[in-house]
Amino acid sequence: MSLPIKNVMIIGAGGNLGPAILEALDKDAQFTVSVLSRQSSNSTFPSHIKVHTISDNYPAEELAEVFKGQDAIVSTVSIGSNDVQKTMIDVAAKAGVKRFMPAEYGTNGKDPRSTRLLPMFKGKAEIIEYLEAQQSEGVSWTALATGPFFDWSFKSGVLGFDLASQKATIYDTGNSRWSTTTLPTIGTAVARILHKPEETANKYLLVSSFTPSQNEVLAALEKHSEKKWHVEHRTTEEAAKTGKEKLGLGGADYYS
């Protein structure tokens, strides 16, 4: 049986998801947590958390130094950081890191339906393939898909609900269910994964807090606010076309 994971470094701990993962690992007595921060970052962390500062472009020689002695690397870097994550994986393998958790989360990057609707997520699948190819180099991996971050998505309005104006955009019938996870639950899931390194090695895992429909969420919001919300109806096909146009990919034949 392999030794337990103890020393964990979080990359991107000051972002949207990172603080929840940092909090979950920090309050778990098994882990000694540190943070990797870019020189240009303005993020702040609790005084007892060790912060390793690195150049903004994550040079391999600097990564090699801070990865020494780490059992696990948890990456929450932004979409589009594939080259950076590949460098991290290579360095982690050479440094003897036991587990690398890529910046997966959110949408299931291994599902071709997801990448067809959200082309910018194709890079996530590429990172999983890269990790699979690196297994023989000694570093194991675990990827975690969570669906949208429920609490964060409400604040940002991406789920179609505007809390301030009490307006909702309902797509199609509003009865389709979707998996979603709260930020604290994601943090807990990462901690539980690292508690079970053998069972979770080289696996793609799914987690969700609940699977509501838009109509159910709207009913709960109206009940809580004791007001009838203004509702606009749209189709998912229309929304997908608009999204593709905004990404500069053209609106026609989006589903082909």
Short mmCIF file of C-alpha atoms in Angstrom, two decimals:
data_model
loop_
_atom_site.label_atom_id
_atom_site.label_comp_id
_atom_site.label_asym_id
_atom_site.label_seq_id
_atom_site.Cartn_x
_atom_site.Cartn_y
_atom_site.Cartn_z
CA MET A 1 0.00 0.00 0.00
CA SER A 2 1.33 3.43 -0.98
CA LEU A 3 2.02 6.12 1.58
CA PRO A 4 -0.82 8.63 2.13
CA ILE A 5 -0.82 11.99 0.41
CA LYS A 6 0.18 14.73 2.84
CA ASN A 7 1.86 17.70 1.13
CA VAL A 8 -0.52 19.34 -1.35
CA MET A 9 0.11 22.40 -3.50
CA ILE A 10 -2.77 24.34 -5.05
CA ILE A 11 -2.18 26.31 -8.24
CA GLY A 12 -4.75 29.04 -8.86
CA ALA A 13 -5.92 29.21 -5.24
CA GLY A 14 -7.01 32.83 -5.63
CA GLY A 15 -9.50 32.21 -8.45
CA ASN A 16 -13.19 31.34 -8.44
CA LEU A 17 -12.78 27.73 -7.32
CA GLY A 18 -9.36 27.72 -5.64
CA PRO A 19 -10.43 29.28 -2.32
CA ALA A 20 -13.00 26.52 -1.70
CA ILE A 21 -10.42 23.81 -2.34
CA LEU A 22 -7.87 25.61 -0.16
CA GLU A 23 -10.37 25.85 2.70
CA ALA A 24 -11.33 22.17 2.48
CA LEU A 25 -7.73 20.94 2.44
CA ASP A 26 -6.56 23.42 5.08
CA LYS A 27 -9.11 22.27 7.65
CA ASP A 28 -8.24 18.60 7.05
CA ALA A 29 -5.55 17.51 9.51
CA GLN A 30 -4.05 15.02 7.06
CA PHE A 31 -2.84 17.67 4.65
CA THR A 32 -0.12 20.31 4.74
CA VAL A 33 -1.25 22.80 2.14
CA SER A 34 0.73 25.38 0.21
CA VAL A 35 -0.10 27.72 -2.65
CA LEU A 36 1.71 28.52 -5.88
CA SER A 37 1.19 32.17 -6.80
CA ARG A 38 2.31 34.20 -9.81
CA GLN A 39 4.46 37.27 -9.19
CA SER A 40 1.81 39.57 -10.67
CA SER A 41 -1.00 38.12 -8.54
CA ASN A 42 -2.74 40.29 -5.96
CA SER A 43 -4.40 37.35 -4.20
CA THR A 44 -3.96 37.05 -0.46
CA PHE A 45 -4.13 33.94 1.69
CA PRO A 46 -4.31 33.08 5.41
CA SER A 47 -1.05 33.91 7.15
CA HIS A 48 -0.34 30.28 8.08
CA ILE A 49 -0.46 29.13 4.44
CA LYS A 50 2.95 28.89 2.77
CA VAL A 51 2.96 30.76 -0.53
CA HIS A 52 5.50 29.92 -3.25
CA THR A 53 5.89 32.80 -5.72
CA ILE A 54 6.85 32.05 -9.29
CA SER A 55 7.31 33.95 -12.55
CA ASP A 56 4.10 34.53 -14.49
CA ASN A 57 5.00 32.14 -17.31
CA TYR A 58 5.58 29.20 -14.94
CA PRO A 59 9.14 28.32 -16.08
CA ALA A 60 10.02 24.64 -15.68
CA GLU A 61 13.13 25.31 -13.60
CA GLU A 62 11.13 27.30 -11.04
CA LEU A 63 8.36 24.70 -10.97
CA ALA A 64 10.94 21.98 -10.34
CA GLU A 65 12.15 23.81 -7.25
CA VAL A 66 8.72 24.36 -5.67
CA PHE A 67 7.39 20.89 -6.60
CA LYS A 68 10.10 19.21 -4.51
CA GLY A 69 8.54 17.30 -1.63
CA GLN A 70 4.98 17.71 -2.86
CA ASP A 71 2.75 14.63 -2.87
CA ALA A 72 -0.04 16.19 -4.93
CA ILE A 73 -0.56 19.16 -7.23
CA VAL A 74 -4.11 20.52 -7.59
CA SER A 75 -4.41 22.79 -10.61
CA THR A 76 -7.24 25.30 -10.99
CA VAL A 77 -5.65 27.42 -13.73
CA SER A 78 -7.86 29.03 -16.35
CA ILE A 79 -9.07 27.51 -19.62
CA GLY A 80 -6.48 27.92 -22.34
CA SER A 81 -3.52 27.08 -20.12
CA ASN A 82 -2.77 23.75 -21.79
CA ASP A 83 0.90 24.40 -22.45
CA VAL A 84 1.36 25.53 -18.87
CA GLN A 85 -0.38 22.44 -17.49
CA LYS A 86 1.67 20.14 -19.72
CA THR A 87 4.84 21.71 -18.35
CA MET A 88 3.51 21.23 -14.83
CA ILE A 89 2.76 17.56 -15.52
CA ASP A 90 6.23 16.95 -16.96
CA VAL A 91 7.90 18.63 -13.99
CA ALA A 92 5.65 16.86 -11.49
CA ALA A 93 6.63 13.48 -12.96
CA LYS A 94 10.34 14.27 -12.64
CA ALA A 95 9.91 15.70 -9.13
CA GLY A 96 8.28 12.53 -7.82
CA VAL A 97 4.81 14.04 -7.30
CA LYS A 98 2.32 11.21 -6.70
CA ARG A 99 -0.89 12.83 -7.94
CA PHE A 100 -1.77 15.59 -10.38
CA MET A 101 -5.32 16.93 -10.51
CA PRO A 102 -5.80 19.00 -13.69
CA ALA A 103 -8.07 22.02 -14.04
CA GLU A 104 -11.01 19.95 -15.23
CA TYR A 105 -14.04 20.60 -13.01
CA GLY A 106 -17.06 22.19 -14.70
CA THR A 107 -18.22 20.50 -17.88
CA ASN A 108 -17.25 16.90 -18.60
CA GLY A 109 -14.34 17.34 -20.99
CA LYS A 110 -14.41 13.69 -22.02
CA ASP A 111 -17.98 13.89 -23.32
CA PRO A 112 -17.90 14.78 -27.04
CA ARG A 113 -21.30 16.46 -26.69
CA SER A 114 -19.77 18.96 -24.30
CA THR A 115 -16.85 19.84 -26.52
CA ARG A 116 -19.15 20.06 -29.54
CA LEU A 117 -21.29 22.67 -27.80
CA LEU A 118 -18.36 24.30 -25.99
CA PRO A 119 -15.36 24.10 -28.35
CA MET A 120 -13.12 25.99 -25.90
CA PHE A 121 -13.23 22.93 -23.64
CA LYS A 122 -11.51 20.66 -26.16
CA GLY A 123 -8.25 21.52 -24.46
CA LYS A 124 -9.49 19.84 -21.29
CA ALA A 125 -9.78 16.51 -23.10
CA GLU A 126 -6.29 17.08 -24.51
CA ILE A 127 -4.88 17.40 -20.98
CA ILE A 128 -6.54 14.15 -19.89
CA GLU A 129 -4.97 12.39 -22.89
CA TYR A 130 -1.60 13.89 -21.97
CA LEU A 131 -1.92 12.64 -18.40
CA GLU A 132 -2.85 9.17 -19.61
CA ALA A 133 0.29 9.14 -21.73
CA GLN A 134 2.36 10.20 -18.71
CA GLN A 135 1.17 7.41 -16.39
CA SER A 136 4.21 5.32 -17.18
CA GLU A 137 6.39 8.23 -15.98
CA GLY A 138 5.21 7.70 -12.42
CA VAL A 139 2.72 10.51 -11.79
CA SER A 140 -0.90 9.41 -11.37
CA TRP A 141 -3.88 11.68 -11.97
CA THR A 142 -7.50 12.24 -11.06
CA ALA A 143 -9.86 14.48 -13.02
CA LEU A 144 -13.09 15.75 -11.50
CA ALA A 145 -16.13 16.98 -13.44
CA THR A 146 -18.70 18.90 -11.42
CA GLY A 147 -21.06 20.64 -13.79
CA PRO A 148 -21.53 24.39 -13.26
CA PHE A 149 -20.47 25.81 -9.91
CA PHE A 150 -23.97 26.39 -8.50
CA ASP A 151 -23.32 29.23 -6.05
CA TRP A 152 -20.76 31.02 -8.23
CA SER A 153 -23.02 30.67 -11.30
CA PHE A 154 -25.88 32.37 -9.47
CA LYS A 155 -23.72 35.35 -8.59
CA SER A 156 -22.45 35.66 -12.16
CA GLY A 157 -25.86 35.06 -13.75
CA VAL A 158 -24.75 32.31 -16.12
CA LEU A 159 -27.57 29.97 -15.08
CA GLY A 160 -30.21 32.35 -16.41
CA PHE A 161 -31.30 33.80 -13.06
CA ASP A 162 -30.73 37.47 -12.19
CA LEU A 163 -31.10 37.74 -8.43
CA ALA A 164 -30.92 41.54 -8.37
CA SER A 165 -33.68 42.20 -10.91
CA GLN A 166 -35.58 38.95 -10.18
CA LYS A 167 -35.63 37.97 -13.84
CA ALA A 168 -35.19 34.48 -15.25
CA THR A 169 -34.33 33.14 -18.70
CA ILE A 170 -35.87 29.68 -19.14
CA TYR A 171 -34.59 27.50 -21.97
CA ASP A 172 -36.93 25.22 -23.93
CA THR A 173 -39.49 23.71 -21.52
CA GLY A 174 -37.37 24.41 -18.45
CA ASN A 175 -37.87 20.81 -17.34
CA SER A 176 -34.50 19.38 -18.42
CA ARG A 177 -32.27 18.45 -15.50
CA TRP A 178 -28.60 19.36 -15.19
CA SER A 179 -25.89 18.40 -12.74
CA THR A 180 -24.43 21.17 -10.63
CA THR A 181 -22.16 21.36 -7.60
CA THR A 182 -21.54 23.98 -4.92
CA LEU A 183 -18.02 25.28 -4.36
CA PRO A 184 -17.71 23.83 -0.82
CA THR A 185 -18.78 20.41 -2.11
CA ILE A 186 -16.09 20.54 -4.81
CA GLY A 187 -13.51 21.34 -2.15
CA THR A 188 -14.69 18.41 -0.06
CA ALA A 189 -14.60 16.11 -3.10
CA VAL A 190 -10.97 17.04 -3.81
CA ALA A 191 -10.04 16.31 -0.20
CA ARG A 192 -11.80 12.93 -0.25
CA ILE A 193 -10.07 12.02 -3.52
CA LEU A 194 -6.67 12.71 -1.99
CA HIS A 195 -7.62 10.66 1.07
CA LYS A 196 -8.06 7.64 -1.23
CA PRO A 197 -5.09 7.78 -3.62
CA GLU A 198 -5.21 4.13 -4.66
CA GLU A 199 -8.95 4.02 -5.35
CA THR A 200 -8.91 7.29 -7.32
CA ALA A 201 -5.68 6.86 -9.30
CA ASN A 202 -5.90 7.51 -13.04
CA LYS A 203 -9.65 7.98 -13.02
CA TYR A 204 -12.13 10.49 -14.36
CA LEU A 205 -14.71 11.12 -11.64
CA LEU A 206 -18.08 12.88 -11.60
CA VAL A 207 -19.72 14.62 -8.67
CA SER A 208 -22.83 16.76 -8.17
CA SER A 209 -24.66 18.39 -5.30
CA PHE A 210 -28.02 18.02 -7.05
CA THR A 211 -29.65 17.79 -10.49
CA PRO A 212 -32.43 20.38 -10.64
CA SER A 213 -34.48 21.71 -13.53
CA GLN A 214 -34.71 25.43 -14.26
CA ASN A 215 -38.40 25.39 -13.39
CA GLU A 216 -37.62 23.90 -9.97
CA VAL A 217 -34.99 26.55 -9.29
CA LEU A 218 -37.37 29.29 -10.39
CA ALA A 219 -40.13 27.96 -8.12
CA ALA A 220 -37.71 27.92 -5.17
CA LEU A 221 -36.59 31.48 -5.88
CA GLU A 222 -40.16 32.75 -6.16
CA LYS A 223 -41.09 31.02 -2.92
CA HIS A 224 -38.08 32.47 -1.12
CA SER A 225 -38.57 36.01 -2.46
CA GLU A 226 -42.37 35.82 -2.14
CA LYS A 227 -42.58 37.46 -5.56
CA LYS A 228 -43.44 36.39 -9.08
CA TRP A 229 -40.35 36.69 -11.26
CA HIS A 230 -40.30 38.07 -14.79
CA VAL A 231 -39.60 35.16 -17.15
CA GLU A 232 -38.17 35.21 -20.67
CA HIS A 233 -38.23 32.02 -22.75
CA ARG A 234 -35.49 31.05 -25.20
CA THR A 235 -34.43 27.90 -27.02
CA THR A 236 -31.14 26.14 -26.38
CA GLU A 237 -30.51 26.09 -30.11
CA GLU A 238 -30.79 29.88 -30.22
CA ALA A 239 -28.53 30.25 -27.18
CA ALA A 240 -25.92 27.89 -28.65
CA LYS A 241 -25.88 29.81 -31.93
CA THR A 242 -25.46 33.12 -30.11
CA GLY A 243 -22.68 31.69 -27.96
CA LYS A 244 -20.81 30.41 -30.97
CA GLU A 245 -21.07 33.78 -32.67
CA LYS A 246 -19.66 35.49 -29.58
CA LEU A 247 -16.73 33.06 -29.64
CA GLY A 248 -16.06 34.06 -33.23
CA LEU A 249 -16.91 30.61 -34.57
CA GLY A 250 -19.86 31.62 -36.75
CA GLY A 251 -23.49 30.88 -36.03
CA ALA A 252 -24.47 28.45 -38.78
CA ASP A 253 -24.51 24.67 -38.44
CA TYR A 254 -23.58 24.82 -34.77
CA TYR A 255 -24.73 21.28 -34.07
CA SER A 256 -23.06 19.70 -37.10
#
